[in-house]
XYZ file of C-alpha atoms in Angstrom:
181
model
C -0.001 0.003 -0.002
C 1.376 3.385 -0.984
C 0.669 6.295 1.281
C 1.461 9.832 0.426
C 1.954 12.111 3.421
C 2.063 15.806 3.009
C 3.485 18.123 5.631
C 1.645 21.404 5.959
C 3.446 24.062 7.922
C 1.313 25.669 10.606
C -0.108 28.954 9.516
C 0.338 31.879 11.931
C -0.367 35.115 10.168
C 0.237 37.289 13.260
C -2.373 39.744 12.113
C -2.831 42.953 14.030
C -6.105 41.688 15.409
C -4.625 38.349 16.423
C -1.633 40.021 18.185
C -4.053 42.351 19.996
C -6.016 39.399 21.346
C -2.826 37.594 22.410
C -1.569 40.724 24.131
C -4.863 41.168 25.971
C -4.830 37.536 27.001
C -1.263 37.804 28.350
C -2.151 41.030 30.157
C -5.153 39.463 31.979
C -3.189 36.334 32.890
C -0.296 38.401 34.296
C -2.566 40.714 36.252
C -4.799 38.050 37.833
C -2.096 35.427 38.376
C -1.463 36.562 41.991
C -5.155 35.936 42.738
C -5.471 32.291 41.510
C -5.673 30.823 45.033
C -8.119 33.484 46.113
C -10.487 32.626 43.188
C -10.450 28.959 44.300
C -12.090 30.132 47.487
C -14.352 32.913 46.243
C -15.691 31.190 43.100
C -15.960 27.679 44.508
C -17.922 25.638 42.061
C -18.201 28.420 39.466
C -15.041 27.764 37.497
C -12.542 29.356 39.889
C -9.849 31.394 38.163
C -11.140 30.594 34.705
C -14.466 32.293 35.530
C -12.669 35.272 37.135
C -10.491 35.565 34.035
C -13.551 35.544 31.763
C -15.311 38.231 33.782
C -12.148 40.432 33.847
C -11.688 39.951 30.075
C -15.244 41.096 29.367
C -15.690 43.834 31.955
C -12.511 45.134 33.563
C -9.858 45.451 30.804
C -9.657 48.962 29.303
C -7.498 50.424 26.569
C -6.278 49.124 23.242
C -3.378 46.904 22.336
C -0.658 47.118 23.511
C -1.682 49.633 26.193
C -4.175 47.662 28.308
C -5.006 48.469 31.899
C -7.284 46.964 34.526
C -10.262 48.881 35.899
C -10.249 47.336 39.399
C -13.605 48.854 40.186
C -15.134 46.454 37.611
C -13.153 43.355 38.707
C -15.419 40.676 40.109
C -13.891 38.777 43.044
C -16.898 36.596 43.986
C -20.381 35.901 42.681
C -23.550 34.499 44.126
C -27.086 35.075 45.212
C -26.484 36.386 48.723
C -27.481 40.042 49.109
C -24.582 42.522 49.357
C -24.209 45.808 51.178
C -24.226 49.516 50.417
C -22.550 52.762 51.451
C -19.182 51.097 51.502
C -16.146 52.936 52.807
C -12.561 51.971 53.650
C -10.046 54.293 55.284
C -6.696 53.992 56.960
C -6.783 54.565 60.720
C -3.276 54.094 62.116
C -0.239 52.218 60.873
C -1.550 49.480 58.596
C -5.010 49.335 60.095
C -7.971 49.938 57.818
C -11.542 50.621 58.953
C -14.291 49.287 56.696
C -17.917 50.330 56.999
C -21.026 49.067 55.233
C -24.735 49.331 55.504
C -26.694 46.151 55.122
C -30.385 45.483 55.351
C -31.597 42.179 56.711
C -33.846 40.280 54.307
C -35.720 37.033 55.062
C -33.807 34.725 52.711
C -30.849 36.513 51.145
C -29.417 38.756 53.876
C -29.324 37.102 57.275
C -27.865 38.340 60.551
C -25.633 35.240 60.541
C -24.057 36.107 57.193
C -20.282 36.612 57.278
C -18.285 39.521 55.936
C -15.221 38.818 53.792
C -12.715 41.479 52.763
C -10.151 41.407 50.001
C -7.169 43.762 49.719
C -4.850 43.880 46.670
C -1.414 45.429 46.749
C -1.062 45.897 42.959
C 2.582 46.996 43.118
C 3.678 43.831 45.007
C 1.157 41.576 43.250
C -0.043 40.345 46.637
C -3.608 39.782 47.895
C -5.064 39.250 51.315
C -8.442 37.633 51.940
C -9.864 38.215 55.408
C -12.512 35.527 55.467
C -15.366 35.617 57.976
C -13.894 38.639 59.703
C -17.253 39.996 60.905
C -20.973 39.347 60.664
C -23.340 41.395 58.538
C -25.065 43.360 61.341
C -21.727 44.712 62.699
C -21.626 47.296 59.843
C -17.997 48.080 60.645
C -14.652 46.409 61.271
C -11.071 47.477 61.670
C -8.472 45.117 60.210
C -4.688 44.965 60.313
C -2.821 44.486 57.053
C 0.756 43.328 56.531
C 3.416 45.706 57.871
C 5.442 45.459 54.583
C 2.472 47.147 52.819
C 3.084 50.417 54.657
C 2.874 53.284 52.128
C 1.223 51.092 49.456
C -1.860 51.945 47.502
C -4.392 49.142 47.900
C -7.671 48.143 46.192
C -10.386 46.727 48.467
C -13.530 44.674 48.002
C -16.197 43.197 50.225
C -18.468 40.211 49.783
C -20.884 38.402 52.054
C -21.303 34.681 52.542
C -23.851 32.514 54.390
C -22.720 31.068 57.731
C -21.664 27.694 56.279
C -19.754 29.339 53.476
C -21.696 27.597 50.739
C -22.972 30.679 48.973
C -21.537 34.190 48.416
C -22.670 37.518 47.228
C -21.397 39.408 44.280
C -18.271 41.227 45.348
C -18.360 45.001 45.586
C -15.392 47.276 45.115
C -15.032 49.545 48.122
C -12.189 51.958 47.242
C -8.458 52.510 47.079
C -6.715 52.902 50.359
C -3.291 54.440 50.945
C -1.517 52.810 53.850
């Protein structure tokens, strides 16, 4: 039996559009890489880092190739059906302490007094993230937290999300603000 095999070299045109998509992909991966372990906790069962990547790609990346930037106010850190909060504030108090305030109504099925508060702080310059899981309960409406001493002087991004007492369901994360330590 005679078989004729033909080798076809892979075609990679590197068009402007294709390079732009690859550049955007690389940007999102590089930006979110420090949060992979966080997303395993906050998106449990929803695709973890892959889901977070998809949401960032669609909603939080601004600019055109090759000058992309991340709009952290649009970055989703958790998702779910638990009710969130409002009137969110975060401000440095002393040293590396930050006071976070929120207003939260209690609702019969989606905002319970037993819901936990979770805070996320991102040091963009150091590519480090801190998750303070179950640091308060919803009715407290305020908490003061201590962040790493090596973050002194850093500009941080902050988010809040709520979770039911057993941790099985979360709220949609909400961007609080930037905080200068």
